[in-house]
Protein backbone atom coordinates (compact mmCIF):
# COMPACT_ATOMS: atom_id res chain seq x y z
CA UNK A 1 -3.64 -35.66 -8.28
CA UNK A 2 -2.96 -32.95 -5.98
CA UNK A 3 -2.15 -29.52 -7.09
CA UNK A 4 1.22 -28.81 -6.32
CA UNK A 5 2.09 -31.44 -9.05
CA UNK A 6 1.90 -29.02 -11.28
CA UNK A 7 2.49 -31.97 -14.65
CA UNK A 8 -1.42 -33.15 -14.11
CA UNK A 9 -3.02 -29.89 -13.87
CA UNK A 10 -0.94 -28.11 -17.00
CA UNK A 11 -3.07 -30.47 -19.11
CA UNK A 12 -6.41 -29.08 -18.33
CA UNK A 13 -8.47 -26.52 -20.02
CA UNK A 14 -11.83 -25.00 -20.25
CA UNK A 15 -12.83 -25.83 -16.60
CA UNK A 16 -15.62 -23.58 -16.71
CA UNK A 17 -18.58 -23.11 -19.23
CA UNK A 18 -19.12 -19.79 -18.36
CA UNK A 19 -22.68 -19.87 -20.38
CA UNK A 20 -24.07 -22.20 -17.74
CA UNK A 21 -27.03 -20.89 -15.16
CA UNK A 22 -25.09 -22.14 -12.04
CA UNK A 23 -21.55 -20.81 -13.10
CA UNK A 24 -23.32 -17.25 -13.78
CA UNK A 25 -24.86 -17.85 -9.91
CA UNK A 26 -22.03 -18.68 -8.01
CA UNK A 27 -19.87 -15.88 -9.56
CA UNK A 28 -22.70 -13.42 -8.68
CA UNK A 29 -22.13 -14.62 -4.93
CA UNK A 30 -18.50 -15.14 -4.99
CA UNK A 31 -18.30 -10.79 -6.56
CA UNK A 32 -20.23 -10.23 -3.56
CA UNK A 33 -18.45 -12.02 -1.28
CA UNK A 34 -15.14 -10.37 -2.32
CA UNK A 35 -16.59 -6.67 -2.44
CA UNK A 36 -17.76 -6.97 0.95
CA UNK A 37 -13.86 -7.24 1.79
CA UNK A 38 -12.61 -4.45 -0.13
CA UNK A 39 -12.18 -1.48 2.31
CA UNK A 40 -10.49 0.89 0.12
CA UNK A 41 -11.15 -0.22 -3.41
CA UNK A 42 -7.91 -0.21 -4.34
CA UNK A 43 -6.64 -3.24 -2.54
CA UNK A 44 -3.99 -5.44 -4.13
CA UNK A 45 -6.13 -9.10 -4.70
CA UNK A 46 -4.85 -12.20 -5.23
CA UNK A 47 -6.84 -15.39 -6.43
CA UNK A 48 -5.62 -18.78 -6.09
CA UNK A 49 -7.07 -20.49 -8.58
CA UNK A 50 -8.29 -18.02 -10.29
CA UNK A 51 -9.00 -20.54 -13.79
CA UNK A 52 -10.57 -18.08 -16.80
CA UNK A 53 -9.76 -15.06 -14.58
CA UNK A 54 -13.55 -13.81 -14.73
CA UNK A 55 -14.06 -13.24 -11.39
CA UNK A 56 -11.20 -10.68 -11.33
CA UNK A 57 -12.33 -9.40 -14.27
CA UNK A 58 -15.97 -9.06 -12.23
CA UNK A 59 -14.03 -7.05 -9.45
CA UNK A 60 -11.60 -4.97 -11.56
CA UNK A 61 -14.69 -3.23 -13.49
CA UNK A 62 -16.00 -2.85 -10.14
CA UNK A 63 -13.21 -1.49 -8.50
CA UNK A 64 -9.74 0.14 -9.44
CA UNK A 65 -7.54 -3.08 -7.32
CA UNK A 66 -4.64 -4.80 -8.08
CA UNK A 67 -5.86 -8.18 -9.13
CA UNK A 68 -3.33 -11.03 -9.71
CA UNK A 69 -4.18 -14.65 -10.07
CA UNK A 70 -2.83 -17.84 -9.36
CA UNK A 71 -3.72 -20.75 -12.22
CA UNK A 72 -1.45 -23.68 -13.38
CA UNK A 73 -3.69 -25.27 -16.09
CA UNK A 74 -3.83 -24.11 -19.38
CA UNK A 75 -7.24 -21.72 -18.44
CA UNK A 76 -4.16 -18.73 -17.44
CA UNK A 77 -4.13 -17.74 -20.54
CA UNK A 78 -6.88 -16.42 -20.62
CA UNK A 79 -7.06 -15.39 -17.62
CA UNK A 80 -3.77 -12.99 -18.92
CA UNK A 81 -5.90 -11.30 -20.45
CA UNK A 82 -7.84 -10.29 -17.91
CA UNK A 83 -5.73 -9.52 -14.79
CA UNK A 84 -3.19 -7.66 -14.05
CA UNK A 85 -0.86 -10.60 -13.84
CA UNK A 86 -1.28 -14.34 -13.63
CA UNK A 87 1.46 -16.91 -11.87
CA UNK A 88 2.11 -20.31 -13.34
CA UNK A 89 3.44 -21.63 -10.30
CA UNK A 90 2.73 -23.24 -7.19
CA UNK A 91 1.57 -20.71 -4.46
CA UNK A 92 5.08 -21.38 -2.50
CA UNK A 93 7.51 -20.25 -5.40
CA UNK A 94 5.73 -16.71 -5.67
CA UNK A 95 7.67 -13.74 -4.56
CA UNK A 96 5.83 -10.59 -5.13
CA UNK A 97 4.52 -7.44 -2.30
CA UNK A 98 2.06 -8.64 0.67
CA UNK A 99 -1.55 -8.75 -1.09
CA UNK A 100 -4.31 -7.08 1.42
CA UNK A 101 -6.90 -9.72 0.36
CA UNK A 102 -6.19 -13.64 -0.54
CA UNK A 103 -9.24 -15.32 -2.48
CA UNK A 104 -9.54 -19.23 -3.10
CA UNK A 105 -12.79 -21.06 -4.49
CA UNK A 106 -12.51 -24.88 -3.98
CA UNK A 107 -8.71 -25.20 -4.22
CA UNK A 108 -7.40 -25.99 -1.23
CA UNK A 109 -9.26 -29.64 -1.27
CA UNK A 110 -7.19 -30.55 -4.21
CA UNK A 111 -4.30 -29.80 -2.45
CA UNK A 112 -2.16 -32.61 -1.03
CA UNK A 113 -0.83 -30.69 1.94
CA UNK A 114 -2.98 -27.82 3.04
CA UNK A 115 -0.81 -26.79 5.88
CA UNK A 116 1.92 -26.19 3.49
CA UNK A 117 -0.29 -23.85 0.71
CA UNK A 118 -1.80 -21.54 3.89
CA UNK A 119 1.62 -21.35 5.33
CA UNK A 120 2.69 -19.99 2.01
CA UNK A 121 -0.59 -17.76 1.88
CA UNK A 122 1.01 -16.49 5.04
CA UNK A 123 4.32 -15.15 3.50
CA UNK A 124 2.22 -13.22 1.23
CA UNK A 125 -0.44 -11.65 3.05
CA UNK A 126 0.13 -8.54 4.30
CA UNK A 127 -0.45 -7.96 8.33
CA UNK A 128 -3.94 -6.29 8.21
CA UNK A 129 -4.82 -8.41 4.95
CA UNK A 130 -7.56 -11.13 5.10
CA UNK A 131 -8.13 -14.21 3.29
CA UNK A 132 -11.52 -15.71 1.76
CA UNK A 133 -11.40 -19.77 1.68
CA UNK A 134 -14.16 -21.54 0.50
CA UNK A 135 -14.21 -25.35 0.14
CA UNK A 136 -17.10 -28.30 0.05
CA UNK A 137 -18.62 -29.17 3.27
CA UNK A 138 -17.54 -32.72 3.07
CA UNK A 139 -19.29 -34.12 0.28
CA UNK A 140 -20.54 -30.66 -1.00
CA UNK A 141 -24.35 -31.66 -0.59
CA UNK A 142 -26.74 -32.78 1.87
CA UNK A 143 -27.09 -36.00 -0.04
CA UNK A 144 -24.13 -37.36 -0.57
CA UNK A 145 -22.32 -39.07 2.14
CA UNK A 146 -18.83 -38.69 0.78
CA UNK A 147 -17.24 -36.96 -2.20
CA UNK A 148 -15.73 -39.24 -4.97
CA UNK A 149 -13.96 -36.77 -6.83
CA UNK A 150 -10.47 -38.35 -7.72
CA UNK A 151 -8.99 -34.31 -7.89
CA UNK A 152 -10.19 -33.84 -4.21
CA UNK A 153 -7.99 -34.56 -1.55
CA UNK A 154 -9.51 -33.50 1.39
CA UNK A 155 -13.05 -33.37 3.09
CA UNK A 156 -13.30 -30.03 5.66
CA UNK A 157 -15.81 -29.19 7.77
CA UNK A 158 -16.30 -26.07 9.42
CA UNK A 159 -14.68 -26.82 12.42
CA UNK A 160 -11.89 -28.98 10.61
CA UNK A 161 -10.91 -26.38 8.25
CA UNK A 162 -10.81 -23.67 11.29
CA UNK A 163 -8.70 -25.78 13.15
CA UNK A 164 -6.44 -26.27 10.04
CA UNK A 165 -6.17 -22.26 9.82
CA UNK A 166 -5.41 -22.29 13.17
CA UNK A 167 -2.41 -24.33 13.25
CA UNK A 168 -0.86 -21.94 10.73
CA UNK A 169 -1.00 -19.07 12.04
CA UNK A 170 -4.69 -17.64 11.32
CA UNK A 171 -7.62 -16.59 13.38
CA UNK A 172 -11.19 -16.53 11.87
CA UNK A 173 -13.69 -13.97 11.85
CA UNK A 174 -16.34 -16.11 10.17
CA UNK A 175 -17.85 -19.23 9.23
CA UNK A 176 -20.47 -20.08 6.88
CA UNK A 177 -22.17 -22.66 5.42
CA UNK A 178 -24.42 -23.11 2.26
CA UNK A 179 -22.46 -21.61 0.12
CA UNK A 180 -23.02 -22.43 -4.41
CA UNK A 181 -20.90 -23.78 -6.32
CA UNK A 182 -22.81 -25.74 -8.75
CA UNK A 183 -25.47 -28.68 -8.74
CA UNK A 184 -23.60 -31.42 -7.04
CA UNK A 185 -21.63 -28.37 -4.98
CA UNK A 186 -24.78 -27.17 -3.97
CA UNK A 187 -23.19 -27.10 0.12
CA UNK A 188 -19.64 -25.02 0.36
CA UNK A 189 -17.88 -23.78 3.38
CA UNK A 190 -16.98 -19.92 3.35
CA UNK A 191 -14.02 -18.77 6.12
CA UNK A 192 -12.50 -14.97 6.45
CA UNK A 193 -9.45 -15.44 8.51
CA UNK A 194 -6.34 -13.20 9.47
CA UNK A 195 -3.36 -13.79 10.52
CA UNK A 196 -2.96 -14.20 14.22
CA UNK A 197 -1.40 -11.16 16.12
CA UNK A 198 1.48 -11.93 17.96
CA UNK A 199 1.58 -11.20 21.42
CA UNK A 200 3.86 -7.93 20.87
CA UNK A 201 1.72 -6.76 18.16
CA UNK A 202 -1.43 -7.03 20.41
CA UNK A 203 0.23 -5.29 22.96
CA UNK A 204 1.43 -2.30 20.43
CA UNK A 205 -2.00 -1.97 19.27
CA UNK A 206 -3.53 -1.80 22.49
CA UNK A 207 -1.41 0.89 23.61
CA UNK A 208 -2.14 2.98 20.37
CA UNK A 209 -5.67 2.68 21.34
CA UNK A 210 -5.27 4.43 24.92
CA UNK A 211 -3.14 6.87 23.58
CA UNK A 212 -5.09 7.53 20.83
CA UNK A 213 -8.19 8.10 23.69
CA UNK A 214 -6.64 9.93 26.15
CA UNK A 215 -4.13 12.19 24.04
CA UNK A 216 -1.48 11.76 26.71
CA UNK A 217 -1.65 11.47 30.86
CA UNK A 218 -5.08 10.38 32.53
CA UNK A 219 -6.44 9.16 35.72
CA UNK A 220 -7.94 6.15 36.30
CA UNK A 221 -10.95 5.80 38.20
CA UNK A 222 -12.20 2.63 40.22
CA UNK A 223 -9.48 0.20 40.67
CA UNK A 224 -10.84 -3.55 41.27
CA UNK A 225 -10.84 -7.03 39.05
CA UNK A 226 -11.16 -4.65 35.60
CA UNK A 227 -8.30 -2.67 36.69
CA UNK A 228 -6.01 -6.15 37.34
CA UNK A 229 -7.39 -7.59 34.21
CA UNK A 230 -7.37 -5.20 31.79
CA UNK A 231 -4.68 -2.04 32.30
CA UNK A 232 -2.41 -3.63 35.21
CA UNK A 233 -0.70 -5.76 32.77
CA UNK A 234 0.17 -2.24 30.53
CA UNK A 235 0.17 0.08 33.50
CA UNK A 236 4.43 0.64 33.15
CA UNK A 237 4.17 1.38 29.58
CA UNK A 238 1.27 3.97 30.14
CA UNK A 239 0.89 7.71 31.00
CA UNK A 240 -1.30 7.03 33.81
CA UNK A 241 -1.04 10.21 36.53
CA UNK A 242 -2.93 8.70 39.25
CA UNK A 243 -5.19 5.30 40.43
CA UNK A 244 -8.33 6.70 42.35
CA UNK A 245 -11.26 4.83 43.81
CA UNK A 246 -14.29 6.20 45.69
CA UNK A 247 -13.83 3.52 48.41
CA UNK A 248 -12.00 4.58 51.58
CA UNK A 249 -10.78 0.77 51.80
CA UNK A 250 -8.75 1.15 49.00
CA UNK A 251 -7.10 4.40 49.55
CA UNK A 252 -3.36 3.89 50.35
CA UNK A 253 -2.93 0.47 48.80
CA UNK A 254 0.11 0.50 46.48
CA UNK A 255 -0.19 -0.81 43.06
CA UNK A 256 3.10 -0.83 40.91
CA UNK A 257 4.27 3.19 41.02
CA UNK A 258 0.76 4.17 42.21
CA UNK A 259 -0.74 4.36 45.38
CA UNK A 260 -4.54 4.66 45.47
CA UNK A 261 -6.37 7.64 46.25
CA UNK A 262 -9.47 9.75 46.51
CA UNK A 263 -10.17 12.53 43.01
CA UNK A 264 -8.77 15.81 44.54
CA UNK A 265 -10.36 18.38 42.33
CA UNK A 266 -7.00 20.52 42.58
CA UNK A 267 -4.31 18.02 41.98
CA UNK A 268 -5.97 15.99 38.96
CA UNK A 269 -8.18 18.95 37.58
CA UNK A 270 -8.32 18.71 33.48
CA UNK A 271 -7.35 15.16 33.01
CA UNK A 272 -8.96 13.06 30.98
CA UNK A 273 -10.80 10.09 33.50
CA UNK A 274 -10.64 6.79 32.28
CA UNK A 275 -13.66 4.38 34.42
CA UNK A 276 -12.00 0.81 34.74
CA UNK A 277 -15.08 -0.88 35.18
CA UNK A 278 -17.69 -2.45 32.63
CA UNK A 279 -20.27 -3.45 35.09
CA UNK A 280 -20.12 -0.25 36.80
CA UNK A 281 -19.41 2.16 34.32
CA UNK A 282 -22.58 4.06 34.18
CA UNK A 283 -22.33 4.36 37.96
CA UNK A 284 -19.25 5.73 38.36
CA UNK A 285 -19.75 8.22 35.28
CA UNK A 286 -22.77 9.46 36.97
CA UNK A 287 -20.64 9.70 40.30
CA UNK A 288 -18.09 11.27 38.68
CA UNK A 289 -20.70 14.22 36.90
CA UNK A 290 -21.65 14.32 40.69
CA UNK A 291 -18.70 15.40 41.42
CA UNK A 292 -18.67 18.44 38.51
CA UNK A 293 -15.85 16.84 36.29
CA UNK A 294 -17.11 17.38 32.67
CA UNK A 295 -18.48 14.62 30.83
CA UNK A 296 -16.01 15.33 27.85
CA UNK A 297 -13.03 14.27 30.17
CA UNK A 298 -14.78 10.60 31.35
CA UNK A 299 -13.51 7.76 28.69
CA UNK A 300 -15.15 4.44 29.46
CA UNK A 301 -12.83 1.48 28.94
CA UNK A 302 -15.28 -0.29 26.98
CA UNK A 303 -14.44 2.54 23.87
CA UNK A 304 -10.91 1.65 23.85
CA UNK A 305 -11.17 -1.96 24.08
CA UNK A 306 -14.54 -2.14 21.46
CA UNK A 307 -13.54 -2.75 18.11
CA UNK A 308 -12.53 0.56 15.89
């Protein structure tokens, strides 16, 4: 009986013995797993799922977050007790500000349509927020060839439930396997995922980033494939003063507004120099100290595009 039917799970209680060796194991993991996502500590949380509320109750004494949970069966009450608020509905009728962080521990294979519950997971996310999915890895141990639980719908894998995120909208940052959830659970899938930028928003972001570099106009130095990949494409929407290269061959070809030429110490002194090269970038820096530019006006364009 799939989640969303709300009638079936409204009849269930007590779906944790929270006294039990593997229940006190997997929550130690699952706290772990969710403080490792906290950036600020004051992140607003929300569980799908979240049954007895004790694993928000785990985080709030840990951290001062907004933790809100997610639970249609009759374990939300207590879980009311323990969180700072607690929905009785399906994920999909919820209305409430974007969440930075979206937690779910072995819901979404109970869910008839999984496409439908991330999609909705979407809507509430905010747009640097992350979500933590964990599920069985098919059966949900190494010895079971299938999983005969009548409540699960669904049988991931890793690169079935990436997929799945990836049809609605998210992009991963990691996989993992191994994962405990109790005896016969002994094998669970764990996914971070974001939401995947659209191609405006990458854009926007990018262009922050050589701003926030070069602090306004700057010179580019060696213009070849890194130059065509990598800042042609954003070349009208950037403060670039000049395209120079060190070969002769190049000098006088036109790119765009630009036409290629050699540094002139005169016309481009005290500009910042960002090297358009990877390969070569420790080359041309040291060509460029040659030359007596100071090393604190030489960006490489491997710090703007690494990851803050």
């Amino acid at each position: 009986m799939p989640l969303d039917q709300a009638g079936y799970y409204e009849t269930l209680v007590a779906r944790n013995d929270l006294n039990t060796p593997w229940f006190k194991r997997k929550m130690r993991e699952r706290v772990a797993a969710v403080s490792d996502l906290l950036k600020t500590g004051k992140e607003r949380v929300l569980e799908v799922g979240c049954a007895e509320g004790e694993l928000g109750r785990e985080i709030k004494a840990r951290f001062a977050v907004t933790y809100e949970g997610v639970e249609l069966s009759q374990d939300r009450v207590l879980a009311e007790q323990k969180l700072d608020r607690v929905f009785h509905t399906p994920t999909s009728q919820i209305e409430a500000a974007p969440y930075q962080l979206i937690v779910s521990f072995h819901v979404l294979e109970h869910i008839a349509r999984p496409e439908q519950e991330l999609v909705a997971w979407s809507s509430l996310l905010g747009a640097d927020g992350r979500v933590l999915i964990e599920v069985p890895n098919q059966a949900g141990h190494p010895l079971l060839a299938s999983d005969r639980n009548l409540e699960h719908l669904h049988q991931f894998t890793p690169a079935s439930l990436t997929l799945l995120l990836a049809r609605c909208g998210f992009s991963c940052d990691g996989v993992s396997v191994g994962h405990y959830e109790s005896p016969v659970y002994s094998d669970s899938i764990r996914i971070v995922a974001r939401l995947q930028l659209g191609a405006e928003r990458r854009e926007q972001l990018l262009l922050q980033r050589f701003r926030e570099r070069t602090g306004g106009p700057f010179l580019v130095y060696g213009i070849g494939g890194d130059y065509l990949n990598y800042l042609a494409p954003l070349a009208e929407s950037l403060d670039i003063h000049a395209l120079l290269d060190s070969s002769e061959a190049k000098w006088g070809q036109r790119l765009g507004k630009h036409v290629v030429c050699a540094y002139d110490p005169q016309a481009h002194a005290e500009l910042p120099i960002v090297i358009c090269s990877i390969r070569f970038a420790a080359e041309i820096r040291q060509h460029l100290l040659n030359l007596g530019i100071a090393a604190q006006r030489i960006i490489g364009l491997d710090s703007i595009y690494e990851d803050a």
